[in-house]
PDB file of C-alpha atoms in Angstrom:
ATOM      1  CA  MET A   1      17.163 -36.085  19.568  1.00  0.00           C
ATOM      2  CA  PRO A   2      19.573 -33.580  17.943  1.00  0.00           C
ATOM      3  CA  PRO A   3      21.001 -31.068  20.460  1.00  0.00           C
ATOM      4  CA  PHE A   4      19.616 -28.107  18.466  1.00  0.00           C
ATOM      5  CA  GLU A   5      15.852 -28.170  17.898  1.00  0.00           C
ATOM      6  CA  ARG A   6      14.855 -25.022  16.023  1.00  0.00           C
ATOM      7  CA  PRO A   7      16.130 -24.312  12.485  1.00  0.00           C
ATOM      8  CA  HIS A   8      17.440 -20.885  13.527  1.00  0.00           C
ATOM      9  CA  SER A   9      19.135 -22.343  16.591  1.00  0.00           C
ATOM     10  CA  VAL A  10      20.669 -25.100  14.496  1.00  0.00           C
ATOM     11  CA  ARG A  11      22.159 -22.615  12.028  1.00  0.00           C
ATOM     12  CA  GLU A  12      23.468 -20.329  14.739  1.00  0.00           C
ATOM     13  CA  ALA A  13      24.895 -23.179  16.806  1.00  0.00           C
ATOM     14  CA  ALA A  14      26.733 -24.653  13.826  1.00  0.00           C
ATOM     15  CA  TYR A  15      28.090 -21.237  12.898  1.00  0.00           C
ATOM     16  CA  ALA A  16      29.172 -20.397  16.460  1.00  0.00           C
ATOM     17  CA  HIS A  17      30.809 -23.798  16.903  1.00  0.00           C
ATOM     18  CA  LEU A  18      32.860 -23.471  13.734  1.00  0.00           C
ATOM     19  CA  ARG A  19      33.777 -19.831  14.291  1.00  0.00           C
ATOM     20  CA  GLU A  20      35.045 -20.413  17.812  1.00  0.00           C
ATOM     21  CA  ALA A  21      36.963 -23.502  16.721  1.00  0.00           C
ATOM     22  CA  ILE A  22      38.815 -21.339  14.194  1.00  0.00           C
ATOM     23  CA  LEU A  23      39.321 -18.308  16.433  1.00  0.00           C
ATOM     24  CA  GLY A  24      40.344 -20.515  19.349  1.00  0.00           C
ATOM     25  CA  GLY A  25      42.987 -22.326  17.330  1.00  0.00           C
ATOM     26  CA  LEU A  26      41.310 -25.742  17.278  1.00  0.00           C
ATOM     27  CA  LEU A  27      41.113 -25.495  13.494  1.00  0.00           C
ATOM     28  CA  PRO A  28      44.416 -24.039  12.273  1.00  0.00           C
ATOM     29  CA  PRO A  29      44.994 -22.286   8.930  1.00  0.00           C
ATOM     30  CA  GLY A  30      44.759 -24.733   6.049  1.00  0.00           C
ATOM     31  CA  ALA A  31      42.718 -27.296   8.002  1.00  0.00           C
ATOM     32  CA  ARG A  32      40.074 -29.085   5.951  1.00  0.00           C
ATOM     33  CA  ILE A  33      36.484 -28.916   7.202  1.00  0.00           C
ATOM     34  CA  LEU A  34      34.330 -31.902   6.277  1.00  0.00           C
ATOM     35  CA  GLU A  35      30.616 -31.166   6.143  1.00  0.00           C
ATOM     36  CA  ALA A  36      29.551 -34.729   6.825  1.00  0.00           C
ATOM     37  CA  GLY A  37      31.851 -35.230   9.790  1.00  0.00           C
ATOM     38  CA  LEU A  38      30.919 -31.927  11.386  1.00  0.00           C
ATOM     39  CA  ALA A  39      27.207 -32.547  10.864  1.00  0.00           C
ATOM     40  CA  GLN A  40      27.528 -35.908  12.578  1.00  0.00           C
ATOM     41  CA  GLU A  41      29.523 -34.370  15.439  1.00  0.00           C
ATOM     42  CA  LEU A  42      26.856 -31.732  16.041  1.00  0.00           C
ATOM     43  CA  GLY A  43      23.918 -34.071  15.456  1.00  0.00           C
ATOM     44  CA  VAL A  44      22.460 -31.956  12.656  1.00  0.00           C
ATOM     45  CA  SER A  45      21.928 -32.215   8.905  1.00  0.00           C
ATOM     46  CA  ARG A  46      24.542 -30.960   6.456  1.00  0.00           C
ATOM     47  CA  THR A  47      22.433 -27.929   5.478  1.00  0.00           C
ATOM     48  CA  PRO A  48      23.155 -25.762   8.573  1.00  0.00           C
ATOM     49  CA  VAL A  49      26.820 -26.740   8.370  1.00  0.00           C
ATOM     50  CA  ARG A  50      26.943 -25.653   4.732  1.00  0.00           C
ATOM     51  CA  GLU A  51      25.232 -22.367   5.614  1.00  0.00           C
ATOM     52  CA  ALA A  52      27.703 -21.787   8.457  1.00  0.00           C
ATOM     53  CA  LEU A  53      30.622 -22.352   6.096  1.00  0.00           C
ATOM     54  CA  GLN A  54      29.181 -19.852   3.640  1.00  0.00           C
ATOM     55  CA  ARG A  55      28.880 -17.220   6.389  1.00  0.00           C
ATOM     56  CA  LEU A  56      32.428 -17.867   7.537  1.00  0.00           C
ATOM     57  CA  ALA A  57      33.641 -17.571   3.947  1.00  0.00           C
ATOM     58  CA  GLN A  58      31.993 -14.155   3.731  1.00  0.00           C
ATOM     59  CA  GLU A  59      33.859 -13.165   6.910  1.00  0.00           C
ATOM     60  CA  GLY A  60      37.168 -14.285   5.426  1.00  0.00           C
ATOM     61  CA  LEU A  61      37.737 -17.172   7.823  1.00  0.00           C
ATOM     62  CA  VAL A  62      37.025 -20.030   5.411  1.00  0.00           C
ATOM     63  CA  GLU A  63      37.806 -20.731   1.764  1.00  0.00           C
ATOM     64  CA  LEU A  64      35.275 -22.668  -0.334  1.00  0.00           C
ATOM     65  CA  SER A  65      36.581 -24.422  -3.425  1.00  0.00           C
ATOM     66  CA  PRO A  66      34.292 -26.245  -5.906  1.00  0.00           C
ATOM     67  CA  GLY A  67      35.066 -29.931  -5.795  1.00  0.00           C
ATOM     68  CA  ARG A  68      37.564 -29.528  -2.934  1.00  0.00           C
ATOM     69  CA  GLY A  69      35.313 -28.466  -0.075  1.00  0.00           C
ATOM     70  CA  ALA A  70      36.189 -26.025   2.680  1.00  0.00           C
ATOM     71  CA  ARG A  71      39.330 -25.180   4.572  1.00  0.00           C
ATOM     72  CA  VAL A  72      40.402 -22.561   7.075  1.00  0.00           C
ATOM     73  CA  ARG A  73      41.835 -19.638   5.147  1.00  0.00           C
ATOM     74  CA  VAL A  74      45.589 -19.108   4.955  1.00  0.00           C
ATOM     75  CA  LEU A  75      46.604 -15.453   4.980  1.00  0.00           C
ATOM     76  CA  SER A  76      49.149 -14.159   2.510  1.00  0.00           C
ATOM     77  CA  LEU A  77      52.464 -12.736   3.704  1.00  0.00           C
ATOM     78  CA  GLU A  78      51.270  -9.261   2.771  1.00  0.00           C
ATOM     79  CA  GLU A  79      48.072  -9.680   4.790  1.00  0.00           C
ATOM     80  CA  VAL A  80      50.012 -10.857   7.856  1.00  0.00           C
ATOM     81  CA  ARG A  81      52.326  -7.856   7.669  1.00  0.00           C
ATOM     82  CA  GLU A  82      49.400  -5.470   7.264  1.00  0.00           C
ATOM     83  CA  VAL A  83      47.451  -6.980  10.152  1.00  0.00           C
ATOM     84  CA  TYR A  84      50.396  -6.946  12.534  1.00  0.00           C
ATOM     85  CA  ASP A  85      51.518  -3.464  11.532  1.00  0.00           C
ATOM     86  CA  LEU A  86      48.007  -2.211  12.310  1.00  0.00           C
ATOM     87  CA  ARG A  87      47.962  -4.210  15.529  1.00  0.00           C
ATOM     88  CA  ALA A  88      51.242  -2.602  16.598  1.00  0.00           C
ATOM     89  CA  LEU A  89      49.784   0.865  16.033  1.00  0.00           C
ATOM     90  CA  LEU A  90      46.624   0.065  17.973  1.00  0.00           C
ATOM     91  CA  GLU A  91      48.254  -1.759  20.884  1.00  0.00           C
ATOM     92  CA  GLY A  92      51.040   0.784  21.149  1.00  0.00           C
ATOM     93  CA  GLU A  93      48.473   3.558  21.536  1.00  0.00           C
ATOM     94  CA  ALA A  94      46.367   1.393  23.865  1.00  0.00           C
ATOM     95  CA  ALA A  95      49.377   0.685  26.089  1.00  0.00           C
ATOM     96  CA  ALA A  96      50.228   4.390  26.293  1.00  0.00           C
ATOM     97  CA  LEU A  97      46.650   5.217  27.283  1.00  0.00           C
ATOM     98  CA  ALA A  98      46.412   2.291  29.706  1.00  0.00           C
ATOM     99  CA  ALA A  99      49.560   3.501  31.475  1.00  0.00           C
ATOM    100  CA  GLN A 100      47.612   6.659  32.265  1.00  0.00           C
ATOM    101  CA  ARG A 101      44.056   5.390  32.627  1.00  0.00           C
ATOM    102  CA  ALA A 102      44.105   1.759  33.794  1.00  0.00           C
ATOM    103  CA  ARG A 103      42.497   1.140  37.164  1.00  0.00           C
ATOM    104  CA  PRO A 104      44.494  -0.751  39.800  1.00  0.00           C
ATOM    105  CA  THR A 105      42.038  -3.637  39.500  1.00  0.00           C
ATOM    106  CA  GLU A 106      42.681  -3.816  35.766  1.00  0.00           C
ATOM    107  CA  LEU A 107      46.437  -3.972  36.304  1.00  0.00           C
ATOM    108  CA  GLU A 108      45.896  -6.748  38.814  1.00  0.00           C
ATOM    109  CA  ALA A 109      43.740  -8.615  36.294  1.00  0.00           C
ATOM    110  CA  LEU A 110      46.484  -8.325  33.675  1.00  0.00           C
ATOM    111  CA  GLY A 111      48.936  -9.791  36.159  1.00  0.00           C
ATOM    112  CA  ARG A 112      46.610 -12.703  36.876  1.00  0.00           C
ATOM    113  CA  LEU A 113      46.255 -13.422  33.164  1.00  0.00           C
ATOM    114  CA  LEU A 114      50.022 -13.567  32.756  1.00  0.00           C
ATOM    115  CA  LEU A 115      50.317 -15.874  35.739  1.00  0.00           C
ATOM    116  CA  ALA A 116      47.609 -18.115  34.294  1.00  0.00           C
ATOM    117  CA  LEU A 117      49.351 -18.114  30.918  1.00  0.00           C
ATOM    118  CA  GLU A 118      52.703 -19.015  32.436  1.00  0.00           C
ATOM    119  CA  THR A 119      51.306 -21.893  34.504  1.00  0.00           C
ATOM    120  CA  LEU A 120      49.164 -23.635  31.886  1.00  0.00           C
ATOM    121  CA  PRO A 121      50.260 -27.140  30.831  1.00  0.00           C
ATOM    122  CA  PRO A 122      53.218 -26.752  28.443  1.00  0.00           C
ATOM    123  CA  GLN A 123      51.539 -28.724  25.648  1.00  0.00           C
ATOM    124  CA  ASP A 124      48.173 -26.967  25.834  1.00  0.00           C
ATOM    125  CA  HIS A 125      48.955 -24.521  23.041  1.00  0.00           C
ATOM    126  CA  THR A 126      45.313 -23.849  22.205  1.00  0.00           C
ATOM    127  CA  ARG A 127      44.499 -22.664  25.725  1.00  0.00           C
ATOM    128  CA  GLN A 128      47.754 -20.707  25.856  1.00  0.00           C
ATOM    129  CA  MET A 129      46.799 -18.776  22.722  1.00  0.00           C
ATOM    130  CA  GLN A 130      43.357 -18.073  24.165  1.00  0.00           C
ATOM    131  CA  VAL A 131      44.750 -16.660  27.422  1.00  0.00           C
ATOM    132  CA  ASP A 132      47.429 -14.761  25.503  1.00  0.00           C
ATOM    133  CA  PHE A 133      44.722 -13.089  23.432  1.00  0.00           C
ATOM    134  CA  ALA A 134      42.712 -12.380  26.598  1.00  0.00           C
ATOM    135  CA  PHE A 135      45.729 -10.523  28.014  1.00  0.00           C
ATOM    136  CA  HIS A 136      46.040  -8.334  24.934  1.00  0.00           C
ATOM    137  CA  THR A 137      42.295  -7.703  24.836  1.00  0.00           C
ATOM    138  CA  ALA A 138      42.327  -6.675  28.506  1.00  0.00           C
ATOM    139  CA  LEU A 139      45.235  -4.346  27.771  1.00  0.00           C
ATOM    140  CA  VAL A 140      43.238  -2.628  25.034  1.00  0.00           C
ATOM    141  CA  GLU A 141      40.173  -2.387  27.261  1.00  0.00           C
ATOM    142  CA  ALA A 142      42.290  -0.795  30.014  1.00  0.00           C
ATOM    143  CA  ALA A 143      42.941   2.126  27.647  1.00  0.00           C
ATOM    144  CA  HIS A 144      39.279   3.133  28.042  1.00  0.00           C
ATOM    145  CA  HIS A 145      39.020   4.212  24.400  1.00  0.00           C
ATOM    146  CA  LYS A 146      35.833   2.790  22.899  1.00  0.00           C
ATOM    147  CA  THR A 147      36.661   3.437  19.254  1.00  0.00           C
ATOM    148  CA  LEU A 148      40.130   1.920  19.563  1.00  0.00           C
ATOM    149  CA  ALA A 149      38.670  -1.144  21.267  1.00  0.00           C
ATOM    150  CA  ARG A 150      36.057  -1.549  18.537  1.00  0.00           C
ATOM    151  CA  VAL A 151      38.625  -1.337  15.743  1.00  0.00           C
ATOM    152  CA  TYR A 152      40.899  -3.776  17.583  1.00  0.00           C
ATOM    153  CA  ALA A 153      38.033  -6.259  18.004  1.00  0.00           C
ATOM    154  CA  GLY A 154      37.595  -6.196  14.235  1.00  0.00           C
ATOM    155  CA  LEU A 155      41.103  -7.612  13.858  1.00  0.00           C
ATOM    156  CA  ARG A 156      40.409 -10.731  15.890  1.00  0.00           C
ATOM    157  CA  SER A 157      39.606 -12.986  12.946  1.00  0.00           C
ATOM    158  CA  SER A 158      42.737 -12.038  11.021  1.00  0.00           C
ATOM    159  CA  LEU A 159      44.903 -12.269  14.134  1.00  0.00           C
ATOM    160  CA  ALA A 160      43.604 -15.771  14.863  1.00  0.00           C
ATOM    161  CA  LEU A 161      44.431 -16.889  11.317  1.00  0.00           C
ATOM    162  CA  ALA A 162      47.921 -15.384  11.512  1.00  0.00           C
ATOM    163  CA  ARG A 163      48.652 -16.652  15.018  1.00  0.00           C
ATOM    164  CA  GLY A 164      47.852 -20.186  13.921  1.00  0.00           C
ATOM    165  CA  PHE A 165      51.284 -20.362  12.310  1.00  0.00           C
ATOM    166  CA  GLN A 166      53.016 -19.850  15.666  1.00  0.00           C
ATOM    167  CA  PRO A 167      50.861 -21.689  18.243  1.00  0.00           C
ATOM    168  CA  THR A 168      53.703 -22.745  20.540  1.00  0.00           C
ATOM    169  CA  LEU A 169      55.325 -19.503  21.693  1.00  0.00           C
ATOM    170  CA  SER A 170      52.962 -18.078  24.316  1.00  0.00           C
ATOM    171  CA  GLN A 171      55.075 -19.580  27.108  1.00  0.00           C
ATOM    172  CA  HIS A 172      58.443 -18.973  25.447  1.00  0.00           C
ATOM    173  CA  PRO A 173      60.903 -17.171  27.794  1.00  0.00           C
ATOM    174  CA  GLU A 174      61.167 -14.222  25.374  1.00  0.00           C
ATOM    175  CA  THR A 175      57.381 -13.925  25.147  1.00  0.00           C
ATOM    176  CA  ARG A 176      57.171 -14.000  28.936  1.00  0.00           C
ATOM    177  CA  ARG A 177      59.824 -11.299  29.218  1.00  0.00           C
ATOM    178  CA  GLN A 178      58.023  -9.073  26.720  1.00  0.00           C
ATOM    179  CA  HIS A 179      54.663  -9.477  28.436  1.00  0.00           C
ATOM    180  CA  ARG A 180      56.206  -8.654  31.797  1.00  0.00           C
ATOM    181  CA  ALA A 181      57.924  -5.588  30.314  1.00  0.00           C
ATOM    182  CA  ILE A 182      54.555  -4.285  29.097  1.00  0.00           C
ATOM    183  CA  LEU A 183      52.937  -4.836  32.481  1.00  0.00           C
ATOM    184  CA  ALA A 184      55.862  -3.254  34.345  1.00  0.00           C
ATOM    185  CA  ALA A 185      55.610  -0.110  32.229  1.00  0.00           C
ATOM    186  CA  LEU A 186      51.865   0.061  32.871  1.00  0.00           C
ATOM    187  CA  LYS A 187      52.393  -0.242  36.617  1.00  0.00           C
ATOM    188  CA  ASP A 188      55.075   2.458  36.486  1.00  0.00           C
ATOM    189  CA  ARG A 189      52.576   4.694  34.674  1.00  0.00           C
ATOM    190  CA  ASP A 190      55.097   5.262  31.881  1.00  0.00           C
ATOM    191  CA  PRO A 191      53.160   5.766  28.596  1.00  0.00           C
ATOM    192  CA  GLU A 192      56.180   5.981  26.303  1.00  0.00           C
ATOM    193  CA  ARG A 193      57.815   2.854  27.685  1.00  0.00           C
ATOM    194  CA  ALA A 194      54.527   0.959  27.637  1.00  0.00           C
ATOM    195  CA  ALA A 195      53.895   1.860  23.995  1.00  0.00           C
ATOM    196  CA  GLN A 196      57.413   0.868  23.000  1.00  0.00           C
ATOM    197  CA  ALA A 197      57.198  -2.456  24.846  1.00  0.00           C
ATOM    198  CA  ALA A 198      53.867  -3.277  23.216  1.00  0.00           C
ATOM    199  CA  ARG A 199      55.079  -2.420  19.718  1.00  0.00           C
ATOM    200  CA  LEU A 200      58.315  -4.407  20.127  1.00  0.00           C
ATOM    201  CA  HIS A 201      56.297  -7.436  21.245  1.00  0.00           C
ATOM    202  CA  ILE A 202      53.924  -7.232  18.274  1.00  0.00           C
ATOM    203  CA  PHE A 203      56.740  -6.737  15.752  1.00  0.00           C
ATOM    204  CA  HIS A 204      58.634  -9.675  17.275  1.00  0.00           C
ATOM    205  CA  PHE A 205      55.664 -11.970  16.662  1.00  0.00           C
ATOM    206  CA  ARG A 206      55.018 -10.494  13.226  1.00  0.00           C
ATOM    207  CA  ASN A 207      58.514 -11.437  12.121  1.00  0.00           C
ATOM    208  CA  LEU A 208      58.216 -14.969  13.515  1.00  0.00           C
ATOM    209  CA  ILE A 209      54.842 -15.542  11.868  1.00  0.00           C
ATOM    210  CA  VAL A 210      56.016 -14.184   8.520  1.00  0.00           C
ATOM    211  CA  GLN A 211      59.016 -16.525   8.687  1.00  0.00           C
ATOM    212  CA  SER A 212      56.843 -19.556   9.560  1.00  0.00           C
ATOM    213  CA  LEU A 213      54.309 -18.741   6.840  1.00  0.00           C
ATOM    214  CA  ALA A 214      57.056 -18.284   4.258  1.00  0.00           C
ATOM    215  CA  GLU A 215      58.532 -21.667   5.168  1.00  0.00           C
ATOM    216  CA  ALA A 216      55.128 -23.373   5.128  1.00  0.00           C
ATOM    217  CA  THR A 217      54.125 -21.962   1.756  1.00  0.00           C
ATOM    218  CA  GLY A 218      57.549 -22.064   0.134  1.00  0.00           C
ATOM    219  CA  VAL A 219      57.511 -18.325  -0.600  1.00  0.00           C
TER     220      VAL A 219
END
């Protein structure tokens, strides 16, 4: 018996499966998505898979090409710069607020996330990216600014697509140093230093991703 029994459940399950595979880095930018293979994997017909792909295309996560099928969308250089410039603004402000508003338990949680990130298996890049994103999300939440958090959450899809071009750097010594600098500034309750550390980290990754994307696309 297929794992999803009701039509609505089938559609939602196929959509959720695909969306999380993209956001979690299991399907990187440019990856082809085969309807037949995915339908067989999920134990469903091709119709809910096709509907899921159409929804993801509307969200900007998937590209549908007549005669060529579906693939995970590849952002342009301009889009990557725009997304990361906005991210730097949001996380810089979030870090400044978190330095003033974060609860001790939230700072401890951020420290645990960094420890988890640093001790994951070196080749598990997918899980590293997931924990890395969890750290940044927790940082934003520690600012206790609902509107900022909502706007930041809206960037997740674009950030996942951009980050797919640099999946191996979450445990890099420079990344570790930058993360620790952010956390140290938060613990010292220094808003200006925290904002600067967050922005420097985001701009560092923006430049690396732009370089990787340019090399991959020949721009």
